[in-house]
Amino acid sequence: MIPHMSNRGAVVTGCGVINAISNDFNSFGDAMARAETGLGDISSFPADGLRNPRACEAKGFDAEAIRIKRGDKRMDRSSALTLAAFDQAMEMAQLDPATVNPRRGAVLSGSTLGGARTGMGYYRGQRAGKRRPSTLRDYSLHSPGYRLCIETGFMGPNLVYSTACTSSNLALATAQDLIRAGKADVVLVAGFDPMSEVSAAGFSVMRNVSPELCRPFDKDRQGLVLGEGSALMIVEAEDFAAKRGAPVMAKLRGYGLSSDAHHMTAPDVTAQGPMAAMRKALEMGGADAAQVDFICAHGTGTLHNDAIEAKALHGVLGERAAEVPAASIKSMVGHTLGAAGTMNAVAAMAARAKNIIPPTVNFREAEANNPLSCASAARTGQPSLVLSNTLGFGGSNCSVLMELA
């Protein structure tokens, strides 16, 4: 990470989002207000043998339209998802890339599998004796980031993180560093992951996929439900955004990173890692735990992950952890893997625009130990200081503190 060399603020001026319940920022807020869920039968590939043949696919998204618009019929779905979110965010931010010094424009992204679907298609073709290496052009994790650089002309850092569920939250954290260190004026921060056989099979084998619904923080939860999508944010230096009169949706106050150093998949039952990440985010943001008024939780719906996150929240917020409104959007859009961080952040802003607290769909009853204040329906509210968590496999933890406009 880059050391903080100034107090230059980082603000969000535009957002774009594609997921199982919406194809843009405004409809995302509306769908959350209606407590919609995108759960349905998997249509991307044969789901025979999976623990749950259902997931939250972005079935309303037209990837082919993006391919046609860009004149690239071989574009992978991950790139199409990212470019669709990019188009929305740029329009919302009213940003002309030509007004940005190209060497002070950066692209940061996070993903778990990137173009895994393209890779699967290639290897199937290889087995059938139909080798087309050109189809692998968009296979790598960094392809969407390169496309964003080409679209904008940005010549600053172009980095992609793949740290399981914390991937795009880490990208968001790095954006704060680049701006506060005076290294960039504008940073595109993207999280993306398409539905893939690789992830579906892997999670099914580990038996942490729910056989029915995703019930984050519910005492009867049985596991996660996979999702897909992309969420992209335009993060600008506060002075740069003010100079051009840009709309400000949120200010990034701080972040915290930690590692459990415990196990490849199982979280540390002491919850020390997540607690450290949250406390670091509050410290960097100059905020007290008593000021947090919304928890945008990681909340996968798995037995151990939710228990550890709830324990960590109680460790950081104390008794207020049972009172501060909390939500897991994975109950609606599924677990979007590397996109989970930016998806959470955009959800918080979309909910604030509708004056609601997002629901945790399917939530019925909290656990007796370390209960959180979740609700199955949207609640009226105007959250201001948001703690957004991502906790990944291998013990990767990242918390981001956001002040909503």
Coordinates of C-alpha atoms in Angstrom, one line a residue:
M1 CA 0.0 0.0 0.0
I2 CA 1.1 3.6 -0.6
P3 CA 1.7 5.7 2.5
H4 CA -0.6 8.5 3.3
M5 CA 1.3 11.7 2.4
S6 CA -1.6 14.1 2.5
N7 CA -5.2 14.6 3.8
R8 CA -6.6 14.8 0.2
G9 CA -10.1 13.5 0.3
A10 CA -11.5 10.7 -1.9
V11 CA -15.1 10.9 -3.1
V12 CA -17.4 8.8 -5.2
T13 CA -19.0 10.7 -8.1
G14 CA -20.6 7.9 -10.2
C15 CA -21.7 4.3 -10.0
G16 CA -22.7 1.6 -12.3
V17 CA -24.1 -1.9 -11.4
I18 CA -25.3 -5.1 -13.0
N19 CA -26.6 -8.0 -10.9
A20 CA -29.4 -10.5 -10.6
I21 CA -32.0 -7.9 -9.6
S22 CA -31.0 -4.8 -11.5
N23 CA -29.2 -3.4 -14.5
D24 CA -28.5 0.1 -13.2
F25 CA -28.1 2.1 -10.0
N26 CA -31.6 3.4 -9.8
S27 CA -33.3 0.1 -10.4
F28 CA -31.0 -1.5 -7.8
G29 CA -32.4 0.8 -5.1
D30 CA -35.9 0.1 -6.2
A31 CA -35.4 -3.6 -6.2
M32 CA -33.9 -3.5 -2.7
A33 CA -36.9 -1.4 -1.5
R34 CA -39.1 -4.2 -2.8
A35 CA -36.9 -6.9 -1.2
E36 CA -36.5 -8.7 -4.5
T37 CA -34.3 -11.7 -5.0
G38 CA -32.6 -12.9 -8.2
L39 CA -32.6 -16.6 -7.2
G40 CA -33.5 -18.9 -10.1
D41 CA -32.5 -22.0 -12.0
I42 CA -28.9 -21.8 -13.4
S43 CA -29.1 -21.3 -17.2
S44 CA -25.4 -20.6 -18.0
F45 CA -24.3 -24.3 -17.9
P46 CA -25.7 -27.7 -16.9
A47 CA -26.2 -27.7 -13.1
D48 CA -26.6 -31.5 -12.7
G49 CA -24.9 -32.7 -9.6
L50 CA -24.6 -29.4 -7.8
R51 CA -25.8 -29.1 -4.2
N52 CA -28.1 -26.4 -5.4
P53 CA -28.9 -26.0 -9.1
R54 CA -30.1 -22.4 -8.5
A55 CA -28.2 -19.2 -8.3
C56 CA -28.5 -15.4 -8.8
E57 CA -27.6 -14.9 -12.4
A58 CA -27.9 -11.6 -14.2
K59 CA -30.5 -12.9 -16.6
G60 CA -31.7 -9.4 -17.6
F61 CA -28.3 -8.4 -18.8
D62 CA -27.6 -8.4 -22.5
A63 CA -23.9 -9.0 -22.9
E64 CA -24.3 -9.3 -26.7
A65 CA -25.4 -5.7 -26.9
I66 CA -22.2 -4.6 -25.2
R67 CA -20.2 -6.8 -27.7
I68 CA -22.0 -5.3 -30.6
K69 CA -21.5 -1.7 -29.3
R70 CA -17.7 -2.3 -28.9
G71 CA -17.4 -4.3 -32.1
D72 CA -15.9 -7.3 -30.3
K73 CA -17.9 -10.5 -30.7
R74 CA -15.4 -12.5 -28.6
M75 CA -15.6 -10.3 -25.6
D76 CA -15.9 -12.4 -22.4
R77 CA -18.9 -11.9 -20.1
S78 CA -16.7 -10.4 -17.4
S79 CA -15.6 -7.6 -19.7
A80 CA -19.1 -7.0 -20.9
L81 CA -20.4 -6.7 -17.3
T82 CA -17.6 -4.3 -16.4
L83 CA -18.0 -2.1 -19.5
A84 CA -21.8 -1.9 -18.9
A85 CA -21.2 -0.7 -15.4
F86 CA -18.5 1.7 -16.6
D87 CA -20.9 3.3 -19.1
Q88 CA -23.5 4.0 -16.4
A89 CA -20.9 5.4 -13.9
M90 CA -19.4 7.8 -16.5
E91 CA -22.8 9.1 -17.4
M92 CA -23.7 9.6 -13.7
A93 CA -20.4 11.3 -12.9
Q94 CA -20.6 13.5 -16.0
L95 CA -16.9 12.8 -16.4
D96 CA -15.1 13.5 -19.7
P97 CA -11.9 11.4 -19.7
A98 CA -10.3 14.1 -21.9
T99 CA -10.4 16.5 -18.9
V100 CA -8.2 14.1 -16.8
N101 CA -4.4 14.2 -17.1
P102 CA -4.0 10.6 -18.5
R103 CA -1.1 9.9 -16.2
R104 CA -3.2 10.8 -13.2
G105 CA -6.1 8.5 -14.1
A106 CA -5.9 5.0 -12.7
V107 CA -7.9 1.7 -13.0
L108 CA -8.2 -0.7 -10.1
S109 CA -10.3 -3.9 -10.2
G110 CA -11.0 -7.0 -8.3
S111 CA -12.2 -10.4 -9.4
T112 CA -11.9 -14.0 -8.4
L113 CA -12.2 -15.9 -11.6
G114 CA -12.3 -13.3 -14.4
G115 CA -12.8 -14.9 -17.8
A116 CA -13.2 -18.5 -16.4
R117 CA -16.2 -19.1 -18.8
T118 CA -14.1 -18.3 -21.8
G119 CA -11.4 -20.6 -20.4
M120 CA -13.8 -23.5 -20.0
G121 CA -15.1 -22.9 -23.6
Y122 CA -11.6 -23.1 -24.9
Y123 CA -10.6 -26.3 -23.2
R124 CA -13.8 -28.0 -24.2
G125 CA -13.1 -27.0 -27.8
Q126 CA -9.5 -28.3 -27.4
R127 CA -10.8 -31.7 -26.3
A128 CA -13.1 -31.7 -29.3
G129 CA -10.2 -31.0 -31.6
K130 CA -11.3 -27.4 -32.3
R131 CA -8.5 -25.2 -31.0
R132 CA -9.1 -21.5 -31.3
P133 CA -6.4 -19.7 -29.1
S134 CA -7.8 -16.3 -30.1
T135 CA -10.8 -17.0 -27.9
L136 CA -8.5 -16.7 -24.9
R137 CA -7.7 -13.1 -25.6
D138 CA -10.2 -12.1 -22.9
Y139 CA -9.5 -14.9 -20.5
S140 CA -7.1 -13.2 -18.0
L141 CA -8.2 -11.4 -14.8
H142 CA -6.6 -8.1 -16.1
S143 CA -8.5 -7.9 -19.4
P144 CA -11.4 -5.7 -18.2
G145 CA -8.9 -3.3 -16.6
Y146 CA -7.0 -3.0 -19.9
R147 CA -10.3 -2.3 -21.7
L148 CA -11.1 0.5 -19.2
C149 CA -7.7 2.0 -19.8
I150 CA -8.2 1.9 -23.6
E151 CA -11.7 3.4 -23.2
T152 CA -10.5 6.3 -21.1
G153 CA -6.9 6.8 -22.1
F154 CA -5.8 6.6 -18.5
M155 CA -2.1 5.8 -18.3
G156 CA -1.7 5.6 -14.5
P157 CA -1.7 2.4 -12.4
N158 CA -3.8 -0.4 -13.8
L159 CA -4.0 -3.1 -11.1
V160 CA -6.2 -6.1 -10.5
Y161 CA -6.6 -7.8 -7.2
S162 CA -7.6 -11.4 -6.6
T163 CA -7.9 -12.0 -2.9
A164 CA -11.2 -14.0 -2.8
C165 CA -14.2 -12.0 -1.5
T166 CA -12.1 -9.0 -0.5
S167 CA -10.8 -8.4 -4.1
S168 CA -12.8 -5.3 -5.1
N169 CA -12.8 -3.9 -1.5
L170 CA -9.0 -4.0 -1.7
A171 CA -9.2 -2.1 -5.0
L172 CA -11.4 0.5 -3.3
A173 CA -8.9 0.8 -0.4
T174 CA -6.0 1.3 -2.9
A175 CA -8.0 4.1 -4.6
Q176 CA -8.0 6.0 -1.4
D177 CA -4.3 5.6 -1.0
L178 CA -3.5 6.7 -4.6
I179 CA -5.6 9.9 -4.1
R180 CA -4.5 10.7 -0.6
A181 CA -0.9 10.3 -1.6
G182 CA -1.4 12.7 -4.5
K183 CA -0.7 10.0 -7.1
A184 CA -4.0 10.2 -9.0
D185 CA -7.0 12.5 -9.5
V186 CA -9.5 10.0 -10.8
V187 CA -9.6 6.2 -10.2
L188 CA -12.0 3.7 -11.7
V189 CA -12.7 1.0 -9.2
A190 CA -14.4 -2.1 -10.6
G191 CA -15.5 -5.5 -9.1
F192 CA -16.6 -8.2 -11.5
D193 CA -17.3 -11.9 -11.6
P194 CA -19.6 -13.9 -14.0
M195 CA -21.4 -17.1 -13.1
S196 CA -19.0 -19.9 -13.8
E197 CA -18.9 -23.7 -13.6
V198 CA -15.6 -23.5 -11.8
S199 CA -17.0 -21.5 -8.9
A200 CA -20.3 -23.4 -8.8
A201 CA -18.6 -26.8 -8.7
G202 CA -16.0 -25.7 -6.2
F203 CA -18.4 -24.3 -3.7
S204 CA -20.7 -27.2 -4.1
V205 CA -17.9 -29.7 -3.3
M206 CA -17.0 -27.7 -0.2
R207 CA -20.7 -28.1 0.8
N208 CA -21.1 -24.5 1.9
V209 CA -23.8 -23.8 -0.7
S210 CA -27.3 -23.7 0.7
P211 CA -29.6 -26.4 -0.6
E212 CA -32.5 -23.9 -0.7
L213 CA -32.4 -20.2 0.2
C214 CA -29.6 -17.8 1.4
R215 CA -30.5 -16.7 5.0
P216 CA -27.6 -14.5 6.2
F217 CA -27.4 -14.2 10.0
D218 CA -30.5 -16.3 10.5
K219 CA -30.3 -19.0 13.1
D220 CA -31.4 -21.6 10.5
R221 CA -29.0 -20.6 7.7
Q222 CA -27.5 -23.4 5.6
G223 CA -25.1 -21.7 3.3
L224 CA -24.5 -19.3 0.5
V225 CA -26.0 -18.9 -2.9
L226 CA -23.8 -17.8 -5.8
G227 CA -24.4 -14.7 -7.8
E228 CA -22.8 -12.7 -10.7
G229 CA -22.4 -9.1 -11.6
S230 CA -20.3 -6.0 -11.8
A231 CA -20.2 -2.8 -9.7
L232 CA -18.0 0.1 -10.8
M233 CA -17.3 3.3 -8.9
I234 CA -15.7 6.5 -10.1
V235 CA -13.5 7.8 -7.2
E236 CA -12.1 11.3 -7.5
A237 CA -9.9 13.6 -5.4
E238 CA -12.2 15.8 -3.5
D239 CA -10.6 19.0 -4.9
F240 CA -10.7 17.7 -8.5
A241 CA -14.4 16.8 -8.2
A242 CA -15.2 20.2 -6.6
K243 CA -13.4 22.1 -9.4
R244 CA -15.6 20.5 -12.1
G245 CA -18.8 20.7 -10.0
A246 CA -19.2 16.9 -9.9
P247 CA -22.1 15.3 -7.9
V248 CA -20.7 13.7 -4.7
M249 CA -22.4 10.5 -3.6
A250 CA -20.1 9.5 -0.8
K251 CA -16.7 10.2 0.8
L252 CA -14.3 7.3 1.5
R253 CA -13.2 7.9 5.1
G254 CA -10.9 4.9 5.7
Y255 CA -10.2 1.2 5.4
G256 CA -8.7 -1.6 7.3
L257 CA -6.9 -4.8 6.1
S258 CA -5.9 -7.9 8.0
S259 CA -5.2 -11.6 7.6
D260 CA -6.3 -14.4 9.9
A261 CA -3.1 -16.5 9.2
H262 CA -5.2 -19.5 10.2
H263 CA -6.7 -21.8 7.5
M264 CA -7.2 -21.9 3.7
T265 CA -11.0 -21.8 4.0
A266 CA -12.2 -21.8 7.6
P267 CA -12.3 -18.5 9.5
D268 CA -10.5 -18.0 12.8
V269 CA -13.1 -18.5 15.6
T270 CA -11.5 -15.8 17.7
A271 CA -12.6 -13.2 15.1
Q272 CA -9.4 -11.2 15.7
G273 CA -8.8 -10.6 12.0
P274 CA -12.2 -9.0 11.1
M275 CA -12.1 -7.0 14.3
A276 CA -8.7 -5.6 13.5
A277 CA -9.8 -4.6 9.9
M278 CA -12.9 -2.8 11.3
R279 CA -11.0 -1.0 14.0
K280 CA -8.3 0.1 11.5
A281 CA -11.0 1.5 9.2
L282 CA -12.5 3.5 12.0
E283 CA -9.1 4.8 13.1
M284 CA -8.1 5.8 9.6
G285 CA -11.5 7.5 9.2
G286 CA -11.2 9.4 12.4
A287 CA -14.5 8.0 13.6
D288 CA -15.8 6.4 16.8
A289 CA -17.7 3.1 16.7
A290 CA -20.7 4.9 18.2
Q291 CA -21.0 6.9 15.0
V292 CA -21.6 3.9 12.7
D293 CA -25.3 3.9 11.7
F294 CA -25.3 1.1 9.1
I295 CA -23.5 -2.1 8.7
C296 CA -23.3 -3.4 5.1
A297 CA -22.2 -6.9 6.2
H298 CA -20.4 -9.6 4.2
G299 CA -23.1 -12.0 5.4
T300 CA -22.6 -15.0 3.2
G301 CA -25.2 -17.1 4.9
T302 CA -22.7 -19.8 5.8
L303 CA -22.7 -21.2 9.4
H304 CA -19.2 -20.2 10.4
N305 CA -18.6 -17.0 8.4
D306 CA -21.7 -15.2 9.6
A307 CA -21.0 -16.3 13.2
I308 CA -17.4 -14.9 13.1
E309 CA -18.5 -11.6 11.4
A310 CA -21.3 -11.1 14.0
K311 CA -18.8 -11.9 16.8
A312 CA -16.3 -9.3 15.4
L313 CA -19.0 -6.7 15.1
H314 CA -20.0 -7.1 18.7
G315 CA -16.3 -6.9 19.6
V316 CA -16.0 -3.6 17.8
L317 CA -19.4 -2.0 18.4
G318 CA -20.2 -3.5 21.7
E319 CA -23.9 -3.6 22.7
R320 CA -24.7 -1.3 19.8
A321 CA -24.0 -4.2 17.4
A322 CA -27.5 -5.6 18.2
E323 CA -29.1 -2.2 17.5
V324 CA -27.3 -0.7 14.5
P325 CA -29.2 -1.6 11.3
A326 CA -27.4 -4.3 9.4
A327 CA -28.0 -6.1 6.1
S328 CA -26.5 -8.6 3.7
I329 CA -27.4 -8.0 0.1
K330 CA -26.2 -11.5 -0.8
S331 CA -29.7 -12.6 0.2
M332 CA -30.9 -10.7 -3.0
V333 CA -28.0 -10.8 -5.5
G334 CA -26.1 -13.8 -4.3
H335 CA -22.4 -14.0 -3.5
T336 CA -20.8 -12.1 -6.3
L337 CA -17.3 -13.2 -5.2
G338 CA -14.6 -10.7 -6.3
A339 CA -17.3 -8.1 -6.9
A340 CA -18.7 -8.3 -3.4
G341 CA -16.8 -5.3 -2.1
T342 CA -17.9 -2.7 -4.7
M343 CA -21.4 -4.4 -4.8
N344 CA -21.7 -3.6 -1.1
A345 CA -20.6 -0.1 -1.5
V346 CA -22.9 0.7 -4.4
A347 CA -25.8 -1.0 -2.5
A348 CA -25.2 1.4 0.4
M349 CA -25.3 4.4 -1.9
A350 CA -28.3 3.1 -3.9
A351 CA -30.2 2.5 -0.6
R352 CA -29.4 5.9 0.7
A353 CA -30.7 7.5 -2.5
K354 CA -34.1 5.7 -1.8
N355 CA -33.9 6.6 2.0
I356 CA -34.0 2.9 3.0
I357 CA -32.0 0.3 4.9
P358 CA -31.5 -2.7 2.6
P359 CA -33.3 -5.8 3.6
T360 CA -31.8 -9.2 4.4
V361 CA -34.3 -11.3 2.5
N362 CA -35.2 -14.6 4.0
F363 CA -34.1 -13.5 7.5
R364 CA -36.5 -14.8 10.1
E365 CA -34.8 -15.0 13.5
A366 CA -31.4 -14.0 14.8
E367 CA -29.1 -16.2 16.7
A368 CA -29.0 -16.0 20.5
N369 CA -25.2 -15.3 20.4
N370 CA -24.1 -12.0 18.9
P371 CA -27.4 -11.0 17.2
L372 CA -27.5 -8.4 14.5
S373 CA -30.3 -6.0 13.6
C374 CA -31.4 -7.5 10.3
A375 CA -34.9 -7.4 8.7
S376 CA -36.4 -9.3 5.8
A377 CA -38.0 -6.1 4.5
A378 CA -36.5 -2.7 3.7
R379 CA -36.7 -0.2 6.5
T380 CA -37.0 3.6 6.2
G381 CA -33.7 5.2 7.1
Q382 CA -31.0 7.6 6.0
P383 CA -27.7 5.9 6.8
S384 CA -24.7 8.2 7.0
L385 CA -21.6 6.5 8.3
V386 CA -21.4 3.0 6.8
L387 CA -19.0 0.1 7.7
S388 CA -18.8 -2.2 4.7
N389 CA -17.2 -5.6 5.3
T390 CA -15.7 -8.3 3.1
L391 CA -14.2 -11.5 4.6
G392 CA -12.5 -13.9 2.2
F393 CA -11.2 -17.4 2.0
G394 CA -7.7 -17.8 3.4
G395 CA -8.5 -15.2 6.1
S396 CA -8.4 -12.1 4.0
N397 CA -10.4 -9.3 5.7
C398 CA -11.1 -5.8 4.4
S399 CA -13.5 -3.2 5.9
V400 CA -14.2 0.2 4.2
L401 CA -15.7 3.2 6.0
M402 CA -17.9 5.4 3.9
E403 CA -19.7 8.7 4.7
L404 CA -22.8 8.9 2.4
A405 CA -23.8 12.2 0.9

